[in-house]
């Protein structure tokens, strides 16, 4: 009985080959059915960000970050567009923790949220080459700068940040303290701005923080300094200056 069962299972696992049929040409009046159209396959990650796979020969889909900031107005895993997040009040900006990685993505995976969008080479290229994308990113920065008690004047190429009249009271509710989760956000914002082509905005923001950072820990100041001044291939969290970092962001050797 065991031998019979094993034989049956072996046969069941084998591929079934059918005898090829003799093919005949269709009569002249016969209309051949068109080939099926190959469609995009897609899946949704655990954060709800939709990803697409492609058939050979089709145009590569735009990265999510480009579609989020672009005319496509793509939505994040919570169903929010850029415009939705830019309508957040200060209390929403403070207590929601799942939007900052969408507004200001990084080239490094998040240890907290591995499904958060990541800046890749094509994303950086799109922002560097497209002024409208950079304008939208600057709008997102402006919204966060206001949250951190700065008024922003000018544009992304020459921004000016000025403390609000009630700056100290407002800033102490967000970042003007020794340690705060907003310090991590600020590091992220500075690095993201630089990677996506808003170097002048990143430097203006960093300078405004330095000028008004009384009471902030030296560790937080160190991370902001690294984010603002290091070669882009090295993340602020990397202590080894000789580390490989993000290879595609590494400057070309002379």
mmCIF file of C-alpha atoms in Angstrom:
data_model
loop_
_atom_site.group_PDB
_atom_site.id
_atom_site.type_symbol
_atom_site.label_atom_id
_atom_site.label_comp_id
_atom_site.label_asym_id
_atom_site.label_seq_id
_atom_site.Cartn_x
_atom_site.Cartn_y
_atom_site.Cartn_z
ATOM 1 C CA UNK A 1 0.000 0.000 0.000
ATOM 2 C CA UNK A 2 2.821 2.446 0.873
ATOM 3 C CA UNK A 3 4.568 1.680 -2.411
ATOM 4 C CA UNK A 4 1.318 2.309 -4.321
ATOM 5 C CA UNK A 5 0.759 5.628 -2.488
ATOM 6 C CA UNK A 6 4.344 6.779 -3.142
ATOM 7 C CA UNK A 7 4.011 5.892 -6.796
ATOM 8 C CA UNK A 8 0.765 7.829 -7.031
ATOM 9 C CA UNK A 9 2.291 10.931 -5.400
ATOM 10 C CA UNK A 10 5.317 10.759 -7.713
ATOM 11 C CA UNK A 11 3.131 10.676 -10.774
ATOM 12 C CA UNK A 12 0.961 13.518 -9.468
ATOM 13 C CA UNK A 13 4.011 15.802 -9.165
ATOM 14 C CA UNK A 14 5.217 15.308 -12.692
ATOM 15 C CA UNK A 15 4.391 17.863 -15.394
ATOM 16 C CA UNK A 16 1.735 16.760 -17.799
ATOM 17 C CA UNK A 17 2.843 16.704 -21.424
ATOM 18 C CA UNK A 18 0.189 16.553 -24.068
ATOM 19 C CA UNK A 19 0.794 15.235 -27.540
ATOM 20 C CA UNK A 20 1.273 18.214 -29.825
ATOM 21 C CA UNK A 21 -1.597 18.704 -32.186
ATOM 22 C CA UNK A 22 -0.969 18.991 -35.851
ATOM 23 C CA UNK A 23 -1.378 22.643 -36.738
ATOM 24 C CA UNK A 24 -3.246 23.644 -39.837
ATOM 25 C CA UNK A 25 -3.455 27.052 -41.398
ATOM 26 C CA UNK A 26 -6.811 28.774 -40.817
ATOM 27 C CA UNK A 27 -9.056 29.198 -43.814
ATOM 28 C CA UNK A 28 -8.779 32.606 -45.539
ATOM 29 C CA UNK A 29 -12.042 33.831 -44.058
ATOM 30 C CA UNK A 30 -11.017 33.043 -40.480
ATOM 31 C CA UNK A 31 -10.215 36.071 -38.264
ATOM 32 C CA UNK A 32 -7.439 35.457 -35.779
ATOM 33 C CA UNK A 33 -8.070 36.608 -32.221
ATOM 34 C CA UNK A 34 -5.859 39.516 -31.145
ATOM 35 C CA UNK A 35 -3.056 38.886 -28.693
ATOM 36 C CA UNK A 36 -3.995 39.631 -25.093
ATOM 37 C CA UNK A 37 -2.822 43.002 -23.818
ATOM 38 C CA UNK A 38 -0.158 42.799 -21.109
ATOM 39 C CA UNK A 39 -1.208 44.948 -18.167
ATOM 40 C CA UNK A 40 0.715 46.388 -15.232
ATOM 41 C CA UNK A 41 0.743 44.148 -12.208
ATOM 42 C CA UNK A 42 0.537 46.024 -8.947
ATOM 43 C CA UNK A 43 0.613 45.435 -5.230
ATOM 44 C CA UNK A 44 0.130 47.497 -2.115
ATOM 45 C CA UNK A 45 2.698 47.472 0.661
ATOM 46 C CA UNK A 46 1.743 47.271 4.304
ATOM 47 C CA UNK A 47 1.761 51.078 4.454
ATOM 48 C CA UNK A 48 -0.727 51.306 1.624
ATOM 49 C CA UNK A 49 1.718 52.812 -0.875
ATOM 50 C CA UNK A 50 0.919 51.320 -4.265
ATOM 51 C CA UNK A 51 3.778 49.880 -6.312
ATOM 52 C CA UNK A 52 3.748 48.784 -9.941
ATOM 53 C CA UNK A 53 5.602 46.115 -11.840
ATOM 54 C CA UNK A 54 6.044 46.317 -15.596
ATOM 55 C CA UNK A 55 5.926 44.272 -18.689
ATOM 56 C CA UNK A 56 8.981 44.306 -20.941
ATOM 57 C CA UNK A 57 9.158 47.269 -23.279
ATOM 58 C CA UNK A 58 6.818 49.522 -21.297
ATOM 59 C CA UNK A 59 7.786 52.874 -19.811
ATOM 60 C CA UNK A 60 9.033 52.687 -16.250
ATOM 61 C CA UNK A 61 6.457 54.085 -13.800
ATOM 62 C CA UNK A 62 7.349 57.231 -11.890
ATOM 63 C CA UNK A 63 8.564 56.750 -8.309
ATOM 64 C CA UNK A 64 5.906 57.266 -5.654
ATOM 65 C CA UNK A 65 7.626 60.392 -4.290
ATOM 66 C CA UNK A 66 7.553 61.999 -7.736
ATOM 67 C CA UNK A 67 3.865 61.163 -8.133
ATOM 68 C CA UNK A 68 3.091 62.412 -4.620
ATOM 69 C CA UNK A 69 4.658 65.813 -5.322
ATOM 70 C CA UNK A 70 3.703 65.858 -8.999
ATOM 71 C CA UNK A 71 0.496 66.487 -10.925
ATOM 72 C CA UNK A 72 -0.611 62.906 -10.236
ATOM 73 C CA UNK A 73 -1.291 63.907 -6.592
ATOM 74 C CA UNK A 74 -0.659 60.343 -5.411
ATOM 75 C CA UNK A 75 -1.864 59.520 -1.913
ATOM 76 C CA UNK A 76 0.065 57.984 0.948
ATOM 77 C CA UNK A 77 -0.849 54.854 2.873
ATOM 78 C CA UNK A 78 -3.453 56.778 4.858
ATOM 79 C CA UNK A 79 -5.131 58.072 1.715
ATOM 80 C CA UNK A 80 -3.693 61.594 2.077
ATOM 81 C CA UNK A 81 -2.400 63.752 -0.730
ATOM 82 C CA UNK A 82 0.173 66.525 -0.376
ATOM 83 C CA UNK A 83 -2.638 69.073 -0.162
ATOM 84 C CA UNK A 84 -4.301 67.090 2.629
ATOM 85 C CA UNK A 85 -1.133 67.121 4.734
ATOM 86 C CA UNK A 86 -0.473 70.807 4.049
ATOM 87 C CA UNK A 87 -3.839 71.516 5.664
ATOM 88 C CA UNK A 88 -2.694 69.971 8.964
ATOM 89 C CA UNK A 89 -2.927 72.278 11.965
ATOM 90 C CA UNK A 90 -0.029 72.513 14.413
ATOM 91 C CA UNK A 91 -1.500 69.931 16.783
ATOM 92 C CA UNK A 92 -1.850 67.465 13.899
ATOM 93 C CA UNK A 93 1.732 68.080 12.807
ATOM 94 C CA UNK A 94 2.893 67.421 16.356
ATOM 95 C CA UNK A 95 0.941 64.280 17.172
ATOM 96 C CA UNK A 96 0.793 62.493 13.822
ATOM 97 C CA UNK A 97 4.004 60.586 13.171
ATOM 98 C CA UNK A 98 3.262 58.903 9.855
ATOM 99 C CA UNK A 99 3.450 61.844 7.444
ATOM 100 C CA UNK A 100 6.992 63.157 7.892
ATOM 101 C CA UNK A 101 8.601 60.235 6.026
ATOM 102 C CA UNK A 102 6.318 60.910 3.065
ATOM 103 C CA UNK A 103 6.880 64.679 2.973
ATOM 104 C CA UNK A 104 10.636 64.354 3.513
ATOM 105 C CA UNK A 105 11.889 60.937 2.404
ATOM 106 C CA UNK A 106 15.516 59.849 2.689
ATOM 107 C CA UNK A 107 17.844 57.642 0.639
ATOM 108 C CA UNK A 108 18.201 55.344 3.662
ATOM 109 C CA UNK A 109 15.518 52.844 4.722
ATOM 110 C CA UNK A 110 13.750 53.752 7.928
ATOM 111 C CA UNK A 111 14.538 51.390 10.829
ATOM 112 C CA UNK A 112 11.110 52.202 12.264
ATOM 113 C CA UNK A 113 9.072 51.945 9.080
ATOM 114 C CA UNK A 114 10.759 49.759 6.436
ATOM 115 C CA UNK A 115 7.919 50.427 3.978
ATOM 116 C CA UNK A 116 8.402 54.206 4.000
ATOM 117 C CA UNK A 117 9.234 55.658 0.563
ATOM 118 C CA UNK A 118 12.951 55.917 -0.207
ATOM 119 C CA UNK A 119 14.777 58.381 -2.431
ATOM 120 C CA UNK A 120 16.478 56.538 -5.274
ATOM 121 C CA UNK A 121 18.588 57.901 -8.087
ATOM 122 C CA UNK A 122 15.624 58.395 -10.421
ATOM 123 C CA UNK A 123 13.741 60.335 -7.749
ATOM 124 C CA UNK A 124 16.635 62.711 -7.151
ATOM 125 C CA UNK A 125 17.082 63.216 -10.898
ATOM 126 C CA UNK A 126 13.396 64.038 -11.321
ATOM 127 C CA UNK A 127 13.516 66.735 -8.618
ATOM 128 C CA UNK A 128 16.803 68.218 -9.802
ATOM 129 C CA UNK A 129 15.437 68.516 -13.353
ATOM 130 C CA UNK A 130 11.873 69.602 -12.518
ATOM 131 C CA UNK A 131 11.380 73.023 -10.946
ATOM 132 C CA UNK A 132 7.704 72.368 -10.233
ATOM 133 C CA UNK A 133 8.555 69.377 -8.042
ATOM 134 C CA UNK A 134 11.045 71.508 -6.115
ATOM 135 C CA UNK A 135 8.410 74.221 -5.676
ATOM 136 C CA UNK A 136 6.026 71.707 -4.148
ATOM 137 C CA UNK A 137 8.740 70.422 -1.832
ATOM 138 C CA UNK A 138 9.450 74.009 -0.800
ATOM 139 C CA UNK A 139 5.756 74.405 0.079
ATOM 140 C CA UNK A 140 6.042 71.385 2.363
ATOM 141 C CA UNK A 141 9.155 72.880 3.966
ATOM 142 C CA UNK A 142 7.408 76.234 4.425
ATOM 143 C CA UNK A 143 4.584 74.490 6.271
ATOM 144 C CA UNK A 144 6.990 72.780 8.663
ATOM 145 C CA UNK A 145 9.099 75.919 9.146
ATOM 146 C CA UNK A 146 5.962 77.766 10.235
ATOM 147 C CA UNK A 147 5.273 74.930 12.655
ATOM 148 C CA UNK A 148 8.762 75.497 14.072
ATOM 149 C CA UNK A 149 7.989 79.219 14.565
ATOM 150 C CA UNK A 150 9.738 80.681 11.519
ATOM 151 C CA UNK A 151 8.269 82.916 8.850
ATOM 152 C CA UNK A 152 9.661 82.092 5.420
ATOM 153 C CA UNK A 153 10.155 84.734 2.739
ATOM 154 C CA UNK A 154 11.530 84.408 -0.759
ATOM 155 C CA UNK A 155 11.679 81.222 -2.787
ATOM 156 C CA UNK A 156 13.627 77.959 -2.727
ATOM 157 C CA UNK A 157 16.637 79.559 -4.420
ATOM 158 C CA UNK A 158 16.987 82.381 -1.876
ATOM 159 C CA UNK A 159 14.818 81.775 1.193
ATOM 160 C CA UNK A 160 14.901 83.981 4.271
ATOM 161 C CA UNK A 161 13.781 82.576 7.627
ATOM 162 C CA UNK A 162 12.795 84.967 10.397
ATOM 163 C CA UNK A 163 11.635 84.051 13.909
ATOM 164 C CA UNK A 164 7.983 84.832 14.548
ATOM 165 C CA UNK A 165 7.181 87.599 17.073
ATOM 166 C CA UNK A 166 6.254 85.020 19.733
ATOM 167 C CA UNK A 167 9.074 82.752 18.650
ATOM 168 C CA UNK A 168 10.322 81.447 21.989
ATOM 169 C CA UNK A 169 6.889 80.469 23.270
ATOM 170 C CA UNK A 170 5.976 78.724 20.024
ATOM 171 C CA UNK A 171 9.354 77.054 19.509
ATOM 172 C CA UNK A 172 9.454 75.700 23.048
ATOM 173 C CA UNK A 173 6.273 73.801 22.228
ATOM 174 C CA UNK A 174 8.003 72.000 19.371
ATOM 175 C CA UNK A 175 11.796 71.934 19.073
ATOM 176 C CA UNK A 176 13.410 74.542 21.334
ATOM 177 C CA UNK A 177 14.268 72.150 24.142
ATOM 178 C CA UNK A 178 17.181 69.907 25.010
ATOM 179 C CA UNK A 179 15.784 66.743 23.415
ATOM 180 C CA UNK A 180 12.620 66.193 21.391
ATOM 181 C CA UNK A 181 11.325 63.950 18.618
ATOM 182 C CA UNK A 182 11.184 67.051 16.426
ATOM 183 C CA UNK A 183 14.985 67.095 16.455
ATOM 184 C CA UNK A 184 14.946 63.863 14.444
ATOM 185 C CA UNK A 185 12.428 65.409 12.075
ATOM 186 C CA UNK A 186 14.641 68.448 11.581
ATOM 187 C CA UNK A 187 17.632 66.256 10.725
ATOM 188 C CA UNK A 188 15.469 64.430 8.193
ATOM 189 C CA UNK A 189 14.178 67.663 6.647
ATOM 190 C CA UNK A 190 17.658 69.141 6.169
ATOM 191 C CA UNK A 191 19.007 65.983 4.540
ATOM 192 C CA UNK A 192 15.968 65.505 2.309
ATOM 193 C CA UNK A 193 16.103 69.085 1.049
ATOM 194 C CA UNK A 194 19.744 68.689 0.058
ATOM 195 C CA UNK A 195 19.303 65.335 -1.657
ATOM 196 C CA UNK A 196 16.320 66.586 -3.679
ATOM 197 C CA UNK A 197 18.010 69.743 -4.897
ATOM 198 C CA UNK A 198 17.030 72.434 -2.372
ATOM 199 C CA UNK A 199 20.526 73.080 -1.025
ATOM 200 C CA UNK A 200 19.955 76.808 -0.403
ATOM 201 C CA UNK A 201 16.780 76.079 1.550
ATOM 202 C CA UNK A 202 18.537 73.458 3.665
ATOM 203 C CA UNK A 203 21.374 75.852 4.511
ATOM 204 C CA UNK A 204 19.027 78.719 5.363
ATOM 205 C CA UNK A 205 17.026 76.438 7.649
ATOM 206 C CA UNK A 206 20.148 75.137 9.359
ATOM 207 C CA UNK A 207 21.453 78.660 9.924
ATOM 208 C CA UNK A 208 18.131 79.806 11.397
ATOM 209 C CA UNK A 209 18.172 76.865 13.787
ATOM 210 C CA UNK A 210 21.759 77.553 14.854
ATOM 211 C CA UNK A 211 20.990 81.210 15.486
ATOM 212 C CA UNK A 212 18.113 80.339 17.814
ATOM 213 C CA UNK A 213 19.068 76.973 19.325
ATOM 214 C CA UNK A 214 19.728 78.019 22.926
ATOM 215 C CA UNK A 215 19.208 74.990 25.179
ATOM 216 C CA UNK A 216 19.286 72.358 22.420
ATOM 217 C CA UNK A 217 21.595 69.419 23.166
ATOM 218 C CA UNK A 218 25.006 69.259 21.535
ATOM 219 C CA UNK A 219 24.094 65.850 20.116
ATOM 220 C CA UNK A 220 21.117 67.242 18.196
ATOM 221 C CA UNK A 221 23.223 70.152 16.964
ATOM 222 C CA UNK A 222 25.838 67.660 15.762
ATOM 223 C CA UNK A 223 23.280 65.728 13.710
ATOM 224 C CA UNK A 224 21.932 68.928 12.155
ATOM 225 C CA UNK A 225 25.478 69.970 11.287
ATOM 226 C CA UNK A 226 26.174 66.626 9.665
ATOM 227 C CA UNK A 227 22.933 66.740 7.709
ATOM 228 C CA UNK A 228 23.749 70.228 6.426
ATOM 229 C CA UNK A 229 27.440 69.913 5.615
ATOM 230 C CA UNK A 230 28.447 66.324 4.942
ATOM 231 C CA UNK A 231 28.886 64.784 1.527
ATOM 232 C CA UNK A 232 25.437 63.530 0.564
ATOM 233 C CA UNK A 233 26.423 59.873 0.469
ATOM 234 C CA UNK A 234 26.995 59.857 4.245
ATOM 235 C CA UNK A 235 23.875 59.928 6.437
ATOM 236 C CA UNK A 236 24.038 61.950 9.673
ATOM 237 C CA UNK A 237 23.854 58.763 11.743
ATOM 238 C CA UNK A 238 27.108 57.411 10.263
ATOM 239 C CA UNK A 239 30.064 57.966 12.596
ATOM 240 C CA UNK A 240 32.662 56.623 10.164
ATOM 241 C CA UNK A 241 33.696 59.349 7.748
ATOM 242 C CA UNK A 242 35.220 56.708 5.460
ATOM 243 C CA UNK A 243 32.079 54.593 5.219
ATOM 244 C CA UNK A 244 30.685 53.744 1.791
ATOM 245 C CA UNK A 245 27.299 55.264 2.575
ATOM 246 C CA UNK A 246 24.843 55.572 -0.305
ATOM 247 C CA UNK A 247 26.917 54.561 -3.317
ATOM 248 C CA UNK A 248 24.987 56.451 -6.005
ATOM 249 C CA UNK A 249 25.282 59.700 -4.022
ATOM 250 C CA UNK A 250 29.038 59.410 -3.647
ATOM 251 C CA UNK A 251 30.926 62.124 -5.556
ATOM 252 C CA UNK A 252 32.736 60.934 -8.644
ATOM 253 C CA UNK A 253 36.478 60.708 -8.112
ATOM 254 C CA UNK A 254 38.665 62.991 -10.193
#
